Short mmCIF file of C-alpha atoms in Angstrom, two decimals:
data_model
loop_
_atom_site.label_atom_id
_atom_site.label_comp_id
_atom_site.label_asym_id
_atom_site.label_seq_id
_atom_site.Cartn_x
_atom_site.Cartn_y
_atom_site.Cartn_z
CA MET A 26 45.68 7.25 43.55
CA ARG A 27 47.76 4.38 44.85
CA HIS A 28 51.46 4.10 44.15
CA THR A 29 50.89 1.07 41.91
CA ALA A 30 48.33 2.98 39.83
CA PHE A 31 50.69 5.95 39.64
CA ARG A 32 53.58 3.77 38.41
CA ARG A 33 51.26 2.11 35.88
CA ARG A 34 50.18 5.50 34.52
CA MET A 35 53.79 6.61 34.26
CA ALA A 36 54.68 3.45 32.34
CA GLU A 37 51.67 3.78 30.05
CA GLU A 38 52.51 7.38 29.25
CA PHE A 39 56.30 7.18 28.90
CA GLY A 40 57.16 3.49 28.60
CA ARG A 41 58.50 1.39 31.44
CA VAL A 42 62.19 2.24 31.10
CA ARG A 43 61.74 5.95 30.45
CA SER A 44 59.24 6.32 33.29
CA GLU A 45 61.71 4.75 35.72
CA MET A 46 64.46 7.08 34.50
CA LEU A 47 62.18 10.12 34.83
CA ALA A 48 61.19 9.12 38.35
CA GLN A 49 64.82 8.79 39.41
CA ASP A 50 66.58 11.54 37.46
CA HIS A 51 64.31 14.37 36.32
CA VAL A 52 64.12 17.24 38.82
CA PHE A 53 60.81 19.11 38.88
CA SER A 54 60.79 22.69 40.15
CA SER A 55 57.07 22.33 40.92
CA LEU A 56 57.98 19.53 43.35
CA GLY A 57 60.42 21.70 45.25
CA GLY A 58 63.45 20.74 43.17
CA ARG A 59 62.88 17.04 43.72
CA THR A 60 62.55 14.02 41.51
CA VAL A 61 59.36 11.95 41.45
CA ASP A 62 60.88 9.38 43.78
CA GLN A 63 62.16 12.03 46.20
CA ALA A 64 58.81 13.84 46.23
CA LEU A 65 56.92 10.63 46.99
CA GLU A 66 59.38 9.73 49.74
CA ALA A 67 58.97 13.24 51.20
CA GLY A 68 55.22 12.71 51.49
CA CYS A 69 53.83 14.39 48.39
CA THR A 70 50.68 12.69 47.19
CA THR A 71 50.69 10.71 43.97
CA LYS A 72 48.08 13.15 42.63
CA GLU A 73 50.41 16.12 43.25
CA VAL A 74 53.30 14.32 41.60
CA TRP A 75 51.23 13.12 38.63
CA THR A 76 49.98 16.68 38.07
CA ALA A 77 53.56 17.99 38.09
CA VAL A 78 54.66 15.32 35.60
CA CYS A 79 51.69 16.00 33.31
CA GLU A 80 52.31 19.74 33.32
CA ALA A 81 56.04 19.38 32.70
CA PHE A 82 55.56 17.00 29.78
CA ASP A 83 52.35 18.43 28.32
CA VAL A 84 50.33 15.25 28.83
CA PRO A 85 46.93 15.78 27.19
CA SER A 86 44.08 16.42 29.60
CA GLU A 87 42.25 13.21 28.63
CA ARG A 88 45.21 11.19 29.99
CA ARG A 89 45.66 13.14 33.21
#
């Protein structure tokens, strides 16, 4: 998944403002104690990051 598609999915799921805040501020243990932005910068794939977000926030499987 491309970064633009990832950001779009985040915004669709959480709203634009909340998704930006989550990406910057929420630390995910499944991403090695990193935020979404840090994990992406460190080279994690968007699929890995999206999976971590979905698991942490119980996103229904049909929207994963």
